[in-house]
GROMACS .gro file of C-alpha atoms in nm:
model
  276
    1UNK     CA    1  17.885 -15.985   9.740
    2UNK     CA    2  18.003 -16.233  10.011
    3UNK     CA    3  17.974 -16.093  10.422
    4UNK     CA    4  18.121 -16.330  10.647
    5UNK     CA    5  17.983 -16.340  11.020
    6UNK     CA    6  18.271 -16.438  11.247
    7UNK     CA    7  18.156 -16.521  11.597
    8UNK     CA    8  18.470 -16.587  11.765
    9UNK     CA    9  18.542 -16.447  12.101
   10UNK     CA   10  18.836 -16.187  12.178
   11UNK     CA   11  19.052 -16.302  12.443
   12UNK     CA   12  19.094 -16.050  12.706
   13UNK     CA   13  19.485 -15.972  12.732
   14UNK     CA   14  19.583 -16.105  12.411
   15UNK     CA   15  19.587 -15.911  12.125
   16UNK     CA   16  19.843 -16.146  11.977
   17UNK     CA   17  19.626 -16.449  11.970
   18UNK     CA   18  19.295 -16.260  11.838
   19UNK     CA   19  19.481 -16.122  11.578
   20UNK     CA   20  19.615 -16.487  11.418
   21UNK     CA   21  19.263 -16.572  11.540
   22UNK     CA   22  19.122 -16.298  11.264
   23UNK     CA   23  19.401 -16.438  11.079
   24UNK     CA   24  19.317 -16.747  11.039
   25UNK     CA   25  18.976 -16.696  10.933
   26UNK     CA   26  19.015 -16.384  10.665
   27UNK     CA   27  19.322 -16.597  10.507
   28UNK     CA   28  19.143 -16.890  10.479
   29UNK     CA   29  18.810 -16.770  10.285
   30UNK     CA   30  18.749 -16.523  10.037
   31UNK     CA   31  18.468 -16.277  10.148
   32UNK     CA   32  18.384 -15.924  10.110
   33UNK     CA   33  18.361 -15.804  10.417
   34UNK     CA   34  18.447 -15.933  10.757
   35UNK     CA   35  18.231 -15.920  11.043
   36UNK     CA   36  18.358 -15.966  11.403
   37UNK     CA   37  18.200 -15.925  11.726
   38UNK     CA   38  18.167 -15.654  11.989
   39UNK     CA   39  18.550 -15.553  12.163
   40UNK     CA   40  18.649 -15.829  11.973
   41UNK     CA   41  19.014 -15.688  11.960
   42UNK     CA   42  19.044 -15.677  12.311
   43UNK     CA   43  18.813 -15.902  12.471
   44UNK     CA   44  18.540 -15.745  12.634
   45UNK     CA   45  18.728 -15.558  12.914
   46UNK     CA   46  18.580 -15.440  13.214
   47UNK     CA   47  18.875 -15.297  13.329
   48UNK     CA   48  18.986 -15.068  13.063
   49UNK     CA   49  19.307 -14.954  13.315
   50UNK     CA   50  19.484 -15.303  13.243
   51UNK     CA   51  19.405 -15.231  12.841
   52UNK     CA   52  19.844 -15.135  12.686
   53UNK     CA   53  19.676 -14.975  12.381
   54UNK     CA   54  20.040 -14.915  12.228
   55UNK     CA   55  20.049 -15.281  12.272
   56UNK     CA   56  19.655 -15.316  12.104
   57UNK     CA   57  19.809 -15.125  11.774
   58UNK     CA   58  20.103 -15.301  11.746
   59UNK     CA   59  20.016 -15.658  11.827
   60UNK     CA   60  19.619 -15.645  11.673
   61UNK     CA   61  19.555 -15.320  11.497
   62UNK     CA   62  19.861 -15.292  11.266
   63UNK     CA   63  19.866 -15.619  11.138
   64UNK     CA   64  19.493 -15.637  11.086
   65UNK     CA   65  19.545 -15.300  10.867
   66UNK     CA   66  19.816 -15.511  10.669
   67UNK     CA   67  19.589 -15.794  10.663
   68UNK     CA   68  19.312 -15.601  10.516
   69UNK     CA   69  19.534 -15.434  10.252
   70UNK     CA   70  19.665 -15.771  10.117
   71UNK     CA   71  19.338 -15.931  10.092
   72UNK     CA   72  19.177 -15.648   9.909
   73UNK     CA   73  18.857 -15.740  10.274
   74UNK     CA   74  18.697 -15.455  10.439
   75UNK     CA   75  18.695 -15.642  10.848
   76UNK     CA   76  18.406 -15.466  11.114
   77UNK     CA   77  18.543 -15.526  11.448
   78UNK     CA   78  18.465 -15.416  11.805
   79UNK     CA   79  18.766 -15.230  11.966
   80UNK     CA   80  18.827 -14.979  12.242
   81UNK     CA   81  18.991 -14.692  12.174
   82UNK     CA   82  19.143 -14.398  12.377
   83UNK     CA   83  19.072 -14.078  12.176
   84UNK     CA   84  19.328 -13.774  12.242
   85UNK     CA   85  19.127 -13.612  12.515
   86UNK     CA   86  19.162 -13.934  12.757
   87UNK     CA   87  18.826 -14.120  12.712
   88UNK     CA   88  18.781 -14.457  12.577
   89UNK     CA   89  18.492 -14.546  12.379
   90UNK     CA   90  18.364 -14.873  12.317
   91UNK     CA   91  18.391 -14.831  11.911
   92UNK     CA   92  18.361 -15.018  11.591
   93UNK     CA   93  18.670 -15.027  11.378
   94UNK     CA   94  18.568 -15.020  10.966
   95UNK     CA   95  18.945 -15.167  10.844
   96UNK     CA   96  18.984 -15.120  10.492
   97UNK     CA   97  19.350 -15.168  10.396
   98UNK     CA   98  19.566 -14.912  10.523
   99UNK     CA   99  19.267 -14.667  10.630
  100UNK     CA  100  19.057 -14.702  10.976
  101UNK     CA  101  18.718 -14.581  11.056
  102UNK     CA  102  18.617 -14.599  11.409
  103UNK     CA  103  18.252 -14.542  11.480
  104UNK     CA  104  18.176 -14.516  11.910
  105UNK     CA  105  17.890 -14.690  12.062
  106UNK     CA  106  17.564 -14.434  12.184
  107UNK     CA  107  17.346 -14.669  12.384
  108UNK     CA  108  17.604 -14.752  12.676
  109UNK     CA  109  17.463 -15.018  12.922
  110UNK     CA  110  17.467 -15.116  13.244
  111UNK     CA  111  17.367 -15.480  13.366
  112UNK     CA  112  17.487 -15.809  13.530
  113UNK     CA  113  17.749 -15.793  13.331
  114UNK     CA  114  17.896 -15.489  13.331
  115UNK     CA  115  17.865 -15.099  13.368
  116UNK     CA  116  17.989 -14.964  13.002
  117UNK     CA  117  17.856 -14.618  13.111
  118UNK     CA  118  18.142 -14.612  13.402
  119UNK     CA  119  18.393 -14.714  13.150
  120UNK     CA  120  18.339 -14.525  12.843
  121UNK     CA  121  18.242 -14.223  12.677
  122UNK     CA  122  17.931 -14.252  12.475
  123UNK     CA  123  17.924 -14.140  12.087
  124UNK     CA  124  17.676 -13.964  11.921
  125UNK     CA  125  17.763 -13.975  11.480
  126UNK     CA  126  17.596 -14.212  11.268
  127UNK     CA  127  17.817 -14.404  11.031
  128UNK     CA  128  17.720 -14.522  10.682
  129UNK     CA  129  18.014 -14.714  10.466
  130UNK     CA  130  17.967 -14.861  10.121
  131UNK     CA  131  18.105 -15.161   9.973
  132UNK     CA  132  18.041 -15.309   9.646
  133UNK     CA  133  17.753 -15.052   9.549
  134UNK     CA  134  17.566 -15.159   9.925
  135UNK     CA  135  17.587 -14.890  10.189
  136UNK     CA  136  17.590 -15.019  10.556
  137UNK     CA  137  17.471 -14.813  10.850
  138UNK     CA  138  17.730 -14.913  11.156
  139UNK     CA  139  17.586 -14.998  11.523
  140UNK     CA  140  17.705 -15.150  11.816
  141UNK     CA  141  17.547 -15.397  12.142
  142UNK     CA  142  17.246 -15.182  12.280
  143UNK     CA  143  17.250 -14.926  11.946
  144UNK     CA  144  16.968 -15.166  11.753
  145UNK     CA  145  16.774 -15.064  12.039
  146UNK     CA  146  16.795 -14.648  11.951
  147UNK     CA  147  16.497 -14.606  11.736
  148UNK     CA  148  16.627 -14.265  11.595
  149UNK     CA  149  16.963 -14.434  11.466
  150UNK     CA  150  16.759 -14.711  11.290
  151UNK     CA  151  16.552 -14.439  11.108
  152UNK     CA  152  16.844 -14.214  10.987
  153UNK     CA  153  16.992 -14.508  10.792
  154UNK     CA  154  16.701 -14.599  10.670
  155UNK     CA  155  16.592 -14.250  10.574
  156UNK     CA  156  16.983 -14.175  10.460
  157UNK     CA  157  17.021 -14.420  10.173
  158UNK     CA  158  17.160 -14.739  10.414
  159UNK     CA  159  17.062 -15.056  10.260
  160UNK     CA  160  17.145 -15.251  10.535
  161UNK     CA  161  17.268 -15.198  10.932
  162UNK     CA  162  17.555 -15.387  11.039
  163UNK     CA  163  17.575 -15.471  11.455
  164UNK     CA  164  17.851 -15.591  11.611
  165UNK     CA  165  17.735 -15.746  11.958
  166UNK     CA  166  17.895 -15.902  12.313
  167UNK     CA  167  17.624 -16.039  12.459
  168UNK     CA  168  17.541 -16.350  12.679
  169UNK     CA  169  17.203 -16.656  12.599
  170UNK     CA  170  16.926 -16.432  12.735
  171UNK     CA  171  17.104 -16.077  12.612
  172UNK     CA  172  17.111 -16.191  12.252
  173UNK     CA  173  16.779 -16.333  12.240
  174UNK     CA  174  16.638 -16.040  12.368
  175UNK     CA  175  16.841 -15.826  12.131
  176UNK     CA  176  16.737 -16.006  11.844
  177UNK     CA  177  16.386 -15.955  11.931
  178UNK     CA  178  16.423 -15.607  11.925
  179UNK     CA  179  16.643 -15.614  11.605
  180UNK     CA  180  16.338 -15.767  11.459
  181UNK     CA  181  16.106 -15.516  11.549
  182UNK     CA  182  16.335 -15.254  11.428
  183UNK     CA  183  16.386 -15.431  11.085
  184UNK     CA  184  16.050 -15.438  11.022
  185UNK     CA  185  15.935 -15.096  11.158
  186UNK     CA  186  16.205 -14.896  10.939
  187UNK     CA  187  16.207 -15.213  10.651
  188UNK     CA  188  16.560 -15.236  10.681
  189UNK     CA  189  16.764 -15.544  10.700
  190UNK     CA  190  16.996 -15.634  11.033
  191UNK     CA  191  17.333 -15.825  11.036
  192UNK     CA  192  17.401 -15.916  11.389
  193UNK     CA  193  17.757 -16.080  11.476
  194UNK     CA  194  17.787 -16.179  11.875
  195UNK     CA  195  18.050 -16.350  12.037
  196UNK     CA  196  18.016 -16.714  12.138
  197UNK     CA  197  18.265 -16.944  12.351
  198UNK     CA  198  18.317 -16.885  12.740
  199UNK     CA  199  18.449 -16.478  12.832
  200UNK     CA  200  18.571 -16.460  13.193
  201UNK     CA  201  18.343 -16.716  13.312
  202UNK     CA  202  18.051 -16.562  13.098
  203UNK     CA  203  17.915 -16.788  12.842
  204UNK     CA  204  17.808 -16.574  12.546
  205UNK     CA  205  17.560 -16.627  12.358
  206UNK     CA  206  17.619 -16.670  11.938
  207UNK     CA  207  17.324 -16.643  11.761
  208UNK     CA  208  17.464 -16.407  11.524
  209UNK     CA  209  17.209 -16.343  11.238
  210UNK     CA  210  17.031 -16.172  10.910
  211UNK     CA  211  16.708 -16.016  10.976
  212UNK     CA  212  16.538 -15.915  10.630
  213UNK     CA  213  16.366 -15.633  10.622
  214UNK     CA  214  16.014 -15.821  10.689
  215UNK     CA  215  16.132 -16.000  10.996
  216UNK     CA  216  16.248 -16.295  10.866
  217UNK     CA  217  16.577 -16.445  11.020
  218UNK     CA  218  16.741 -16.476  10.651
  219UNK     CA  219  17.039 -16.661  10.778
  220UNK     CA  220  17.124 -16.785  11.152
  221UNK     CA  221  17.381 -16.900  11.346
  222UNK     CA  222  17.352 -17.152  11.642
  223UNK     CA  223  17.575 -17.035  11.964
  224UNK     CA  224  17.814 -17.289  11.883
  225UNK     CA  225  17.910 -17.243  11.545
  226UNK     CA  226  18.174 -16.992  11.481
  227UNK     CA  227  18.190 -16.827  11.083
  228UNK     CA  228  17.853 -16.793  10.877
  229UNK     CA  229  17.920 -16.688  10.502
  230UNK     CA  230  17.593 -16.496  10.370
  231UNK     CA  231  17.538 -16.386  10.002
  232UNK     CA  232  17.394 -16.080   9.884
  233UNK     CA  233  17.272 -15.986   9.587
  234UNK     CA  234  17.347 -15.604   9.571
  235UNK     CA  235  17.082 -15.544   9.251
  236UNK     CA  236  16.803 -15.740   9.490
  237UNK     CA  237  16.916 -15.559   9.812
  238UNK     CA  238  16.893 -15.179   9.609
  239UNK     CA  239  16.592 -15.289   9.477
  240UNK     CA  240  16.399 -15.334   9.829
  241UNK     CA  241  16.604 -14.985   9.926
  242UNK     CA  242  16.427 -14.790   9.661
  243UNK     CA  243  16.077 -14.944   9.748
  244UNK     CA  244  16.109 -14.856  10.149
  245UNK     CA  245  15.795 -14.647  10.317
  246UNK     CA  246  15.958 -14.420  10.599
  247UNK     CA  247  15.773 -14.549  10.891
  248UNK     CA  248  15.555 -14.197  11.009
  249UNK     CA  249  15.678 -13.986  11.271
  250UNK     CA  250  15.440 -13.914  11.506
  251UNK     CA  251  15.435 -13.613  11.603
  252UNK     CA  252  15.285 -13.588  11.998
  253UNK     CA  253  15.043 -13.286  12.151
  254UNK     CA  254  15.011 -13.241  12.505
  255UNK     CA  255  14.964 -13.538  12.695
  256UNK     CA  256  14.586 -13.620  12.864
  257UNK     CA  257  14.600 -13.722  13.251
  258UNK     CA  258  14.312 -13.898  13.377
  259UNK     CA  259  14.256 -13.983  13.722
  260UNK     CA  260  14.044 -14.306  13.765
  261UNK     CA  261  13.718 -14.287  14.066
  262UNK     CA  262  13.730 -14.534  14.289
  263UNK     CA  263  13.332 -14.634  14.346
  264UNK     CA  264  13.178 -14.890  14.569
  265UNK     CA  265  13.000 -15.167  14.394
  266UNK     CA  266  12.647 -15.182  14.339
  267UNK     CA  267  12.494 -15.458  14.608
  268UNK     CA  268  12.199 -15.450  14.376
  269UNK     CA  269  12.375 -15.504  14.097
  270UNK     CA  270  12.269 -15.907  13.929
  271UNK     CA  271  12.543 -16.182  14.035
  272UNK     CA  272  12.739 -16.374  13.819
  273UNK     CA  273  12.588 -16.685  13.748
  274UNK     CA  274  12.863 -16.868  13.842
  275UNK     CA  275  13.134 -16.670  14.098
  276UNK     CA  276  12.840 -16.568  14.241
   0.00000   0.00000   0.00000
């Protein structure tokens, strides 16, 4: 099976150009699957008022679907999208021809960059999709960091979790880090596709990368380079699924407070030989 990490930024306003961006990319090489950033569809808005979503379907969504269909590729893409209540979540779109899956971000942050929790309406449902025989548990930005999440796909037959990210240098790093930790606490692999290129005067970070399920960055990408074709084996990959340990839950009693005593030192007590 052949995943291809696409690290290309989404150009805020232009739906037009990120689609023959997407375009160009899924025409040009055969692959699997797809993997695009976080609100790559958009461009990471921060203003979701300014966001035509009529506009969004018609000019990126649509012809994506279409895209998908004719190139027998499943594409994972960041997207916003305004459910039927009024809310906008910052979601994951799973395109697979002419049907669309849209999973919606949990772990909503707020930083330098911006406040996602005044924008959007947090999820809360796990997604698993298979491709292939491989089953992929869906996460986006911040998600890695929800240790629950990482446990139910690796206690719910995931082989491998699949985050779409939008983050700048010293976000990704730090996101990475924690991917790490995650892969090897629940021994689960981690695909993680950021953007990379300059967003509204934000220069994000690349980086995108395969964590195995010891650790291990598998396969890397610098913040420069934009597509990153990875292999899998499926037959390897099920085999490591079937020999994961659930990490043990822990389950807490009440906690124990201690107070520390503050004492006066002994004057008696034998100096240090050399601090005196």
């Amino acid at each position: 099976m052949k995943v291809t990490l696409v690290q290309s930024r989404g150009i805020v306003g232009d739906p037009k150009v990120n689609y023959f961006k997407a375009k160009m990319r899924i025409g040009n090489v055969e692959s699997d699957i797809f993997v695009f950033p976080e609100m790559y569809c958009s461009g990471y808005v921060t203003d979701i008022g300014k966001v035509n979503f009529q506009t969004l379907k018609v000019l990126m969504l649509d012809p994506l679907s279409e895209l998908s269909h004719n190139t027998g590729s499943t594409v994972i893409c960041g997207c916003p999208v305004k459910n039927e209540d009024g809310t906008v979540t910052d979601s994951v779109l799973i395109v697979d021809g002419k049907k669309t899956y849209v999973y919606s971000k949990m772990n909503l942050r707020s930083d330098n960059v911006a406040d996602e929790t005044s924008i959007y309406t947090p999820g809360s449902s796990p997604m698993i999709i298979s491709r292939g025989g491989l089953s992929f548990g869906i996460a986006a930005g911040h998600d890695i960091c929800l240790s629950e999440l990482c446990r139910y796909y690796a206690e719910n037959g995931a082989d491998m979790i699949v985050c779409c990210t939008a983050l700048v240098d010293d976000g990704i790093r730090k996101l990475l880090d924690i991917a790490k930790a995650r892969a090897m606490e629940f021994s689960i692999p981690i695909l993680v596709c950021n953007m990379t290129g300059n967003d509204s005067g934000k220069e994000m970070g690349g980086l995108s990368a395969l964590i195995g399920a010891d650790g291990t960055f598998v396969e890397s990408c610098t913040s420069g380079s934009d597509v990153r074709e990875i292999r899998l084996d499926p037959e390897a990959v099920r085999a490591e699924t079937s020999a994961r340990k659930p990490a043990p839950k822990v389950e807490l009693s009440e906690c124990v407070t201690v107070e520390m005593e503050t004492i006066e030192a002994d004057p008696n007590a034998p100096k240090c030989p050399v601090f005196g």
